[in-house]
Coordinates of C-alpha atoms and ligand atoms in Angstrom, one line a residue:
M1 CA -45.1 -95.7 0.8
S2 CA -44.3 -92.2 0.6
T3 CA -42.1 -90.4 -2.2
Q4 CA -39.7 -88.4 -1.3
E5 CA -41.8 -85.2 -2.5
E6 CA -43.9 -86.5 0.3
L7 CA -41.4 -86.8 3.1
F8 CA -39.4 -83.9 1.9
Y9 CA -42.6 -81.3 2.7
K10 CA -43.4 -83.3 5.6
H11 CA -40.2 -84.8 7.6
V12 CA -37.5 -81.9 6.0
A13 CA -37.6 -78.8 8.2
L14 CA -38.5 -76.0 5.9
T15 CA -36.5 -72.4 5.3
S16 CA -39.4 -71.0 3.2
D17 CA -42.5 -71.6 2.0
S18 CA -42.2 -71.9 -1.6
P19 CA -38.4 -73.9 -2.2
M20 CA -37.7 -74.5 -5.7
G21 CA -38.5 -77.6 -5.1
I22 CA -36.9 -79.7 -8.6
T23 CA -36.5 -83.4 -7.2
I24 CA -32.5 -84.0 -7.8
S25 CA -32.2 -87.1 -9.8
H26 CA -28.0 -86.6 -10.6
A27 CA -25.8 -84.3 -11.7
N28 CA -22.1 -84.4 -13.7
G29 CA -20.4 -81.4 -14.4
A30 CA -21.9 -77.6 -15.7
V31 CA -25.5 -79.7 -15.5
F32 CA -27.8 -81.5 -13.4
F33 CA -31.3 -83.6 -13.9
S34 CA -34.4 -83.5 -12.0
T35 CA -36.2 -86.9 -12.0
A36 CA -38.5 -86.0 -13.9
G37 CA -35.6 -86.3 -16.5
K38 CA -35.0 -82.4 -17.2
R39 CA -31.4 -80.7 -17.8
Y40 CA -31.1 -78.4 -16.3
I41 CA -27.8 -76.3 -17.0
D42 CA -26.5 -75.5 -14.4
F43 CA -24.9 -71.0 -13.3
I44 CA -25.1 -70.5 -10.1
S45 CA -23.2 -73.4 -9.0
G46 CA -25.3 -74.5 -6.4
I47 CA -24.7 -70.8 -5.2
A48 CA -20.6 -70.5 -5.4
V49 CA -19.7 -74.1 -4.5
S50 CA -18.8 -76.3 -8.0
T51 CA -16.2 -74.3 -9.4
L52 CA -15.2 -77.1 -10.9
G53 CA -18.9 -78.7 -11.7
H54 CA -20.7 -81.4 -9.9
R55 CA -18.7 -84.7 -9.1
H56 CA -15.7 -83.6 -11.1
P57 CA -13.1 -86.5 -11.7
S58 CA -10.4 -85.8 -9.4
V59 CA -12.6 -84.6 -6.5
V60 CA -14.6 -88.3 -6.8
Q61 CA -11.6 -90.4 -7.3
A62 CA -9.8 -88.1 -3.6
I63 CA -13.0 -88.9 -1.8
K64 CA -12.5 -92.9 -2.8
N65 CA -9.2 -93.0 -2.0
Q66 CA -9.4 -91.7 1.7
L67 CA -12.6 -93.3 1.7
E68 CA -10.7 -96.4 2.1
K69 CA -8.3 -95.5 5.1
H70 CA -10.5 -93.5 7.2
L71 CA -13.1 -90.9 8.2
H72 CA -13.4 -88.9 11.7
V73 CA -11.3 -90.6 13.9
M74 CA -10.5 -87.2 16.4
V75 CA -10.9 -84.2 16.7
Y76 CA -9.3 -80.9 14.7
G77 CA -6.0 -80.4 16.2
E78 CA -4.9 -83.3 18.0
F79 CA -4.4 -86.2 15.0
I80 CA -2.0 -85.6 12.4
Q81 CA -3.6 -86.5 9.1
R82 CA -2.4 -86.7 5.5
P83 CA -5.5 -84.9 4.1
Q84 CA -5.7 -82.0 6.3
A85 CA -1.8 -81.5 6.7
E86 CA -2.0 -81.1 2.8
F87 CA -4.7 -79.4 1.9
A88 CA -3.6 -76.8 4.9
A89 CA 0.1 -77.1 3.1
S90 CA -1.4 -77.0 -0.5
I91 CA -3.9 -73.1 0.7
A92 CA -1.5 -71.4 2.6
T93 CA 1.8 -71.9 -0.6
R94 CA -0.5 -69.8 -2.7
L95 CA -1.0 -67.3 0.2
P96 CA 0.7 -64.6 1.1
E97 CA 3.2 -65.3 4.0
N98 CA 1.2 -63.9 7.1
L99 CA -1.7 -66.0 6.1
D100 CA 1.1 -69.7 7.1
R101 CA -2.3 -71.2 9.0
I102 CA -5.5 -72.4 8.2
Y103 CA -8.1 -73.8 11.3
F104 CA -10.2 -75.9 9.3
V105 CA -13.9 -75.9 10.3
N106 CA -17.1 -77.2 8.9
S107 CA -18.5 -73.9 7.0
G108 CA -18.6 -70.5 6.3
T109 CA -20.2 -68.7 8.8
E110 CA -17.5 -71.0 11.5
A111 CA -15.7 -69.9 9.5
N112 CA -16.0 -66.3 10.1
E113 CA -17.2 -67.4 14.0
G114 CA -13.9 -68.3 15.2
A115 CA -12.4 -65.3 13.0
L116 CA -13.9 -62.9 15.1
K117 CA -13.5 -65.1 18.5
L118 CA -9.4 -65.3 16.9
A119 CA -9.6 -61.2 17.0
K120 CA -10.8 -61.0 20.3
K121 CA -8.5 -62.8 21.7
Y122 CA -5.4 -61.9 19.7
T123 CA -6.0 -58.0 20.4
K124 CA -7.7 -57.9 23.9
R125 CA -10.4 -55.8 22.8
T126 CA -13.8 -56.9 21.6
R127 CA -15.6 -53.8 19.2
L128 CA -15.8 -55.4 15.7
L129 CA -16.8 -52.6 13.3
A130 CA -18.7 -54.7 9.1
F131 CA -20.5 -52.6 6.8
R132 CA -23.9 -52.4 6.4
N133 CA -25.6 -55.3 3.4
S134 CA -23.3 -57.6 4.5
Y135 CA -23.9 -61.4 5.2
H136 CA -21.6 -63.2 6.8
G137 CA -24.0 -66.2 8.0
D138 CA -26.8 -67.4 10.1
T139 CA -25.2 -68.4 13.4
H140 CA -25.2 -65.4 16.5
G141 CA -21.6 -64.5 15.9
S142 CA -21.8 -64.5 11.7
L143 CA -25.4 -62.9 12.4
S144 CA -23.5 -60.2 14.8
V145 CA -21.8 -58.5 11.5
T146 CA -24.4 -59.1 9.1
G147 CA -25.6 -55.6 8.0
R148 CA -29.6 -56.6 6.8
D149 CA -31.8 -55.3 9.7
V150 CA -34.5 -57.7 8.5
Y151 CA -32.1 -61.0 9.3
R152 CA -31.2 -59.7 12.8
D153 CA -33.7 -57.8 13.8
P154 CA -35.7 -61.3 15.1
Y155 CA -32.4 -62.3 16.9
L156 CA -31.9 -59.2 18.8
P157 CA -29.6 -58.5 21.1
L158 CA -27.1 -60.4 19.1
L159 CA -23.2 -59.3 20.2
P160 CA -22.3 -56.7 21.5
D161 CA -20.2 -53.2 20.2
V162 CA -20.1 -54.7 16.6
H163 CA -20.8 -50.9 14.4
F164 CA -21.8 -50.9 11.1
Y165 CA -20.9 -48.5 7.9
D166 CA -21.6 -48.0 4.4
F167 CA -19.4 -50.4 2.1
N168 CA -17.1 -47.9 0.4
S169 CA -17.4 -45.0 2.7
D170 CA -14.2 -43.5 3.5
E171 CA -16.6 -42.7 7.3
V172 CA -15.1 -46.0 8.5
L173 CA -11.7 -44.8 9.0
G174 CA -12.5 -42.6 11.8
G175 CA -14.7 -45.8 13.3
I176 CA -11.1 -47.8 13.2
N177 CA -9.4 -46.8 16.9
E178 CA -6.8 -48.3 19.3
E179 CA -10.2 -50.1 21.1
T180 CA -11.1 -51.8 17.9
A181 CA -10.3 -55.6 18.0
A182 CA -11.6 -56.1 13.8
V183 CA -13.6 -55.3 10.6
I184 CA -14.8 -57.9 9.0
M185 CA -15.4 -57.2 4.9
E186 CA -16.7 -59.3 2.0
P187 CA -13.8 -58.1 -0.8
I188 CA -17.0 -58.6 -2.9
Q189 CA -20.2 -58.0 -1.3
G190 CA -22.2 -61.2 -2.6
E191 CA -25.6 -61.2 -0.8
G192 CA -25.8 -57.7 -1.1
G193 CA -25.8 -57.1 -5.2
I194 CA -22.3 -58.3 -6.4
I195 CA -20.6 -55.4 -4.8
P196 CA -17.0 -55.1 -5.5
A197 CA -14.5 -52.5 -3.3
Q198 CA -13.2 -49.8 -4.4
K199 CA -9.2 -50.4 -4.6
K200 CA -7.9 -46.7 -3.3
W201 CA -10.8 -47.3 -0.4
L202 CA -9.7 -51.3 0.8
S203 CA -6.0 -49.7 0.8
S204 CA -6.9 -47.2 2.9
V205 CA -9.3 -49.3 5.2
R206 CA -5.9 -51.9 5.2
Q207 CA -3.7 -48.7 6.8
R208 CA -5.8 -47.6 8.8
C209 CA -6.3 -51.4 10.7
T210 CA -2.8 -51.3 10.6
E211 CA -1.7 -48.3 12.6
T212 CA -3.8 -48.9 15.2
G213 CA -3.7 -52.5 15.1
T214 CA -7.1 -53.6 14.4
L215 CA -6.8 -56.6 12.2
L216 CA -8.2 -56.7 9.0
I217 CA -10.6 -60.4 8.0
F218 CA -11.8 -60.1 4.8
D219 CA -14.7 -62.7 3.7
E220 CA -14.2 -64.1 0.8
I221 CA -16.6 -67.7 1.7
Q222 CA -17.9 -66.8 -2.1
S223 CA -15.6 -64.8 -4.2
G224 CA -12.7 -67.4 -3.1
F225 CA -11.4 -70.5 -4.7
G226 CA -11.4 -68.7 -9.0
R227 CA -14.7 -67.8 -8.8
T228 CA -13.2 -63.7 -9.7
G229 CA -10.4 -65.4 -11.8
K230 CA -7.7 -64.8 -9.0
L231 CA -7.6 -67.4 -6.0
F232 CA -9.1 -65.3 -3.5
A233 CA -10.5 -61.3 -5.2
F234 CA -8.4 -59.8 -2.7
E235 CA -5.8 -60.4 -4.5
H236 CA -7.2 -58.1 -7.8
Y237 CA -6.5 -55.2 -5.0
G238 CA -3.1 -56.3 -3.6
V239 CA -4.6 -56.4 -0.1
V240 CA -3.7 -58.6 1.9
P241 CA -5.9 -59.1 5.7
D242 CA -4.8 -60.7 8.3
I243 CA -7.3 -63.4 8.5
L244 CA -8.5 -64.9 5.3
C245 CA -12.4 -66.6 5.6
M246 CA -13.1 -69.4 2.9
A247 CA -15.6 -72.0 2.7
K248 CA -18.2 -73.3 -0.5
A249 CA -16.2 -74.1 -2.9
M250 CA -13.2 -74.5 -1.0
G251 CA -14.8 -78.8 -0.5
G252 CA -14.8 -79.7 -4.4
G253 CA -18.6 -80.3 -3.3
M254 CA -17.7 -81.6 0.3
P255 CA -18.3 -79.5 3.4
I256 CA -15.6 -77.1 4.7
G257 CA -14.1 -74.0 5.4
G258 CA -11.0 -72.5 7.6
F259 CA -9.3 -69.3 8.7
A260 CA -5.8 -68.6 7.4
S261 CA -3.6 -66.1 9.1
S262 CA -0.2 -65.4 11.2
T263 CA 1.3 -68.1 13.1
A264 CA 2.0 -65.6 15.5
I265 CA -1.6 -64.6 16.0
F266 CA -2.9 -67.9 15.7
K267 CA -1.0 -68.4 19.1
A268 CA -3.7 -66.6 20.4
F269 CA -5.7 -69.7 20.7
M270 CA -3.3 -72.0 21.7
Y271 CA -3.0 -70.9 25.6
D272 CA -5.5 -69.3 28.7
P273 CA -7.1 -71.8 28.0
P274 CA -5.7 -74.7 25.5
L275 CA -8.4 -75.7 23.7
N276 CA -10.6 -72.7 23.6
H277 CA -11.5 -73.1 20.6
V278 CA -12.0 -76.4 19.2
T279 CA -14.3 -78.5 16.5
T280 CA -15.8 -81.8 16.6
F281 CA -15.4 -82.4 12.8
G282 CA -13.2 -79.3 11.9
G283 CA -11.6 -80.5 8.4
H284 CA -12.9 -83.7 7.9
P285 CA -10.6 -86.0 5.9
L286 CA -13.8 -86.5 3.4
S287 CA -13.4 -83.4 2.3
C288 CA -10.1 -82.6 3.6
A289 CA -9.2 -84.6 0.3
A290 CA -11.6 -83.8 -1.9
G291 CA -11.2 -80.2 -1.4
H292 CA -7.4 -80.9 -1.9
A293 CA -7.7 -82.2 -5.2
A294 CA -10.0 -79.5 -6.4
L295 CA -7.6 -76.7 -5.8
E296 CA -4.5 -78.6 -7.2
F297 CA -6.9 -78.8 -10.3
L298 CA -7.8 -75.7 -10.6
C299 CA -4.6 -74.4 -10.0
S300 CA -2.4 -76.9 -12.6
N301 CA -4.9 -76.7 -15.5
D302 CA -5.0 -72.9 -15.5
L303 CA -8.8 -72.9 -15.0
L304 CA -8.8 -69.3 -12.8
S305 CA -7.6 -67.9 -16.5
R306 CA -11.8 -68.9 -17.6
A307 CA -13.2 -66.7 -15.6
P308 CA -13.0 -63.7 -17.1
V309 CA -13.0 -65.1 -20.3
I310 CA -16.7 -65.8 -19.1
E311 CA -17.1 -62.4 -17.9
I312 CA -16.4 -61.2 -21.8
L313 CA -18.7 -63.8 -23.0
V314 CA -21.9 -62.7 -20.5
K315 CA -21.6 -58.9 -20.6
K316 CA -21.2 -59.2 -24.2
A317 CA -24.2 -61.4 -25.0
L318 CA -26.5 -59.6 -22.5
S319 CA -24.6 -55.3 -22.0
D320 CA -27.6 -54.0 -24.1
L321 CA -30.7 -55.7 -23.8
P322 CA -33.5 -53.8 -23.2
G323 CA -34.4 -54.0 -19.0
V324 CA -30.7 -54.1 -18.2
V325 CA -29.5 -52.0 -15.7
E326 CA -26.3 -53.3 -15.0
I327 CA -23.6 -56.5 -15.4
R328 CA -21.6 -55.8 -12.4
G329 CA -19.1 -58.0 -10.3
M330 CA -15.5 -59.8 -11.3
G331 CA -15.1 -62.9 -13.6
A332 CA -17.2 -65.7 -13.3
M333 CA -19.1 -63.8 -10.0
L334 CA -21.9 -61.4 -11.8
G335 CA -24.8 -59.3 -11.1
L336 CA -26.7 -58.6 -13.8
V337 CA -29.1 -56.1 -12.8
L338 CA -32.1 -55.6 -14.5
E339 CA -35.1 -52.6 -14.4
S340 CA -37.9 -54.4 -11.9
R341 CA -38.4 -56.7 -9.6
E342 CA -40.5 -58.0 -11.9
L343 CA -39.1 -58.1 -14.8
T344 CA -36.6 -59.8 -12.6
Q345 CA -38.8 -62.4 -11.2
K346 CA -40.4 -63.5 -14.4
V347 CA -37.0 -64.1 -16.2
V348 CA -35.7 -66.2 -13.8
E349 CA -38.8 -68.0 -13.6
S350 CA -39.1 -68.7 -17.6
C351 CA -35.6 -69.3 -18.1
L352 CA -36.2 -72.2 -15.0
S353 CA -38.8 -73.6 -17.0
R354 CA -36.4 -73.9 -19.8
G355 CA -33.8 -76.2 -18.7
L356 CA -31.4 -72.7 -16.6
L357 CA -31.1 -72.4 -13.3
L358 CA -29.9 -68.8 -12.5
G359 CA -29.8 -67.0 -9.3
W360 CA -30.9 -64.5 -6.9
T361 CA -29.3 -62.7 -3.3
L362 CA -30.6 -62.3 -0.1
H363 CA -30.7 -58.7 -0.2
S364 CA -31.7 -57.0 -3.8
N365 CA -34.6 -58.2 -5.6
T366 CA -33.7 -56.5 -8.8
L367 CA -30.8 -58.8 -9.1
V368 CA -29.8 -62.3 -11.1
R369 CA -26.5 -63.5 -9.6
L370 CA -24.9 -65.3 -12.6
A371 CA -22.0 -67.4 -10.3
P372 CA -21.3 -70.9 -13.5
P373 CA -19.1 -73.5 -12.8
L374 CA -15.7 -72.5 -14.1
I375 CA -15.2 -75.9 -16.4
I376 CA -18.5 -75.1 -18.2
S377 CA -18.1 -75.5 -21.9
D378 CA -17.9 -72.7 -24.7
E379 CA -20.9 -74.9 -26.1
L380 CA -23.0 -74.9 -22.5
L381 CA -22.3 -71.6 -21.9
S382 CA -24.0 -69.9 -25.2
Q383 CA -27.6 -72.2 -25.0
A384 CA -27.1 -70.1 -21.0
L385 CA -26.7 -67.0 -22.2
N386 CA -29.3 -67.9 -26.0
I387 CA -32.3 -68.7 -23.4
L388 CA -31.1 -65.7 -21.0
S389 CA -31.4 -63.5 -23.4
E390 CA -34.2 -64.3 -25.6
E391 CA -35.9 -64.6 -22.6
I392 CA -35.0 -60.9 -20.9
I393 CA -36.2 -60.3 -25.1
A394 CA -39.6 -61.6 -24.5
C395 CA -39.8 -60.9 -20.3
S396 CA -39.5 -57.4 -21.1
I397 CA -41.7 -57.2 -24.7
S398 CA -44.6 -58.7 -22.3
L399 CA -44.6 -56.5 -19.2
V400 CA -44.8 -53.4 -21.1
Ligands
PLP1 N1 -20.3 -65.4 4.4 C1 -20.6 -65.2 2.7 C2 -19.9 -64.2 1.8 C3 -21.4 -66.1 2.5 O1 -21.8 -65.6 0.9 C4 -22.1 -66.8 2.8 C5 -22.7 -68.3 2.5 O2 -23.6 -67.4 0.8 C6 -21.6 -67.4 4.1 C7 -20.5 -66.0 5.2 C8 -21.9 -68.1 4.5 O3 -21.7 -69.5 4.8 P1 -22.3 -70.7 5.1 O4 -23.7 -71.2 4.8 O5 -21.1 -72.2 4.4 O6 -22.4 -71.1 6.5

């Protein structure tokens, strides 16, 4: 009999020639275990997914309850399914009034696909503005508004009429006009290196969109559901989008995505022709039940206030160490910038060998992404920060 490692390397389609290759046994809270019996502190949360940690009891219970009732019964949008209806209400009532409806999909990139189509259909325009260094997903529409040539070039031609601008630069204001369907952006660029938008700039973009009838789309797939200390990062800015995209932590560990907008804008999907944007599995009942339980737990247990505490403790432990250039981001969505690519790689590898999983980002090789679950205990957090500080110091010395 083949081992699972042999099967993985032989039959699972790989995304690189150097996967991390840890064989997972089980996961609980802020830790996971390999089949070799090694424990890892999870400081990346499955890339900003496990905000409540792994297998949170309320999420597991909600899945079990729903499992007893039904799984998939009909394509999205036809039948009334309690988990969908209740989850949509639970999200919508926590959002500004103009985001009163949610269209459920299965993933982040599908949320962006839907948002772009909705903006085009509603405005009857095709011009899309996006930002350099952004990441919106790997399907064709999302890739078309992703601002990194190295990932786009192999797939050209992509969507036409997409125009890129520098993030946080006023240049974009001149590009937003009466022919623009939408501006899509991450309020905090994630894969681009944890770069928050500037408050004044974001307000100017909002204003220019309003003046020209352009829809403002916020991709909060990575920053949403509490990661920055607010339910969504736009709340830090007081700038409300016309369409809000979400996924990742939304399902409490189950796959789901969604985009929220107003009743008026969503009407564009109902007519000319009807059923012009459909999905079979969008808003799967198990994922909705899990997501609803996760959201209720997040909000009723004051977990959002844990994010700024994590930020303070991380900055206190790491800011003054040799080799540390900067720690940026908000709450538990942080980017630790180190002096060199070599140091970054060495620190990530040596922490992993000591049982601390750190993150990387797609566009930056001197940045370590820190995104622990919000439920991480003080004790585990301090264990993780001790390992990380010791390794930053040791690796800095060994590279001199
Ligand atoms: N948008 C942002 C900001 C992301 O960070 C990601 C994934 O990392 C995506 C979209 C794509 O999400 P998914 O991988 O669920 O398609």
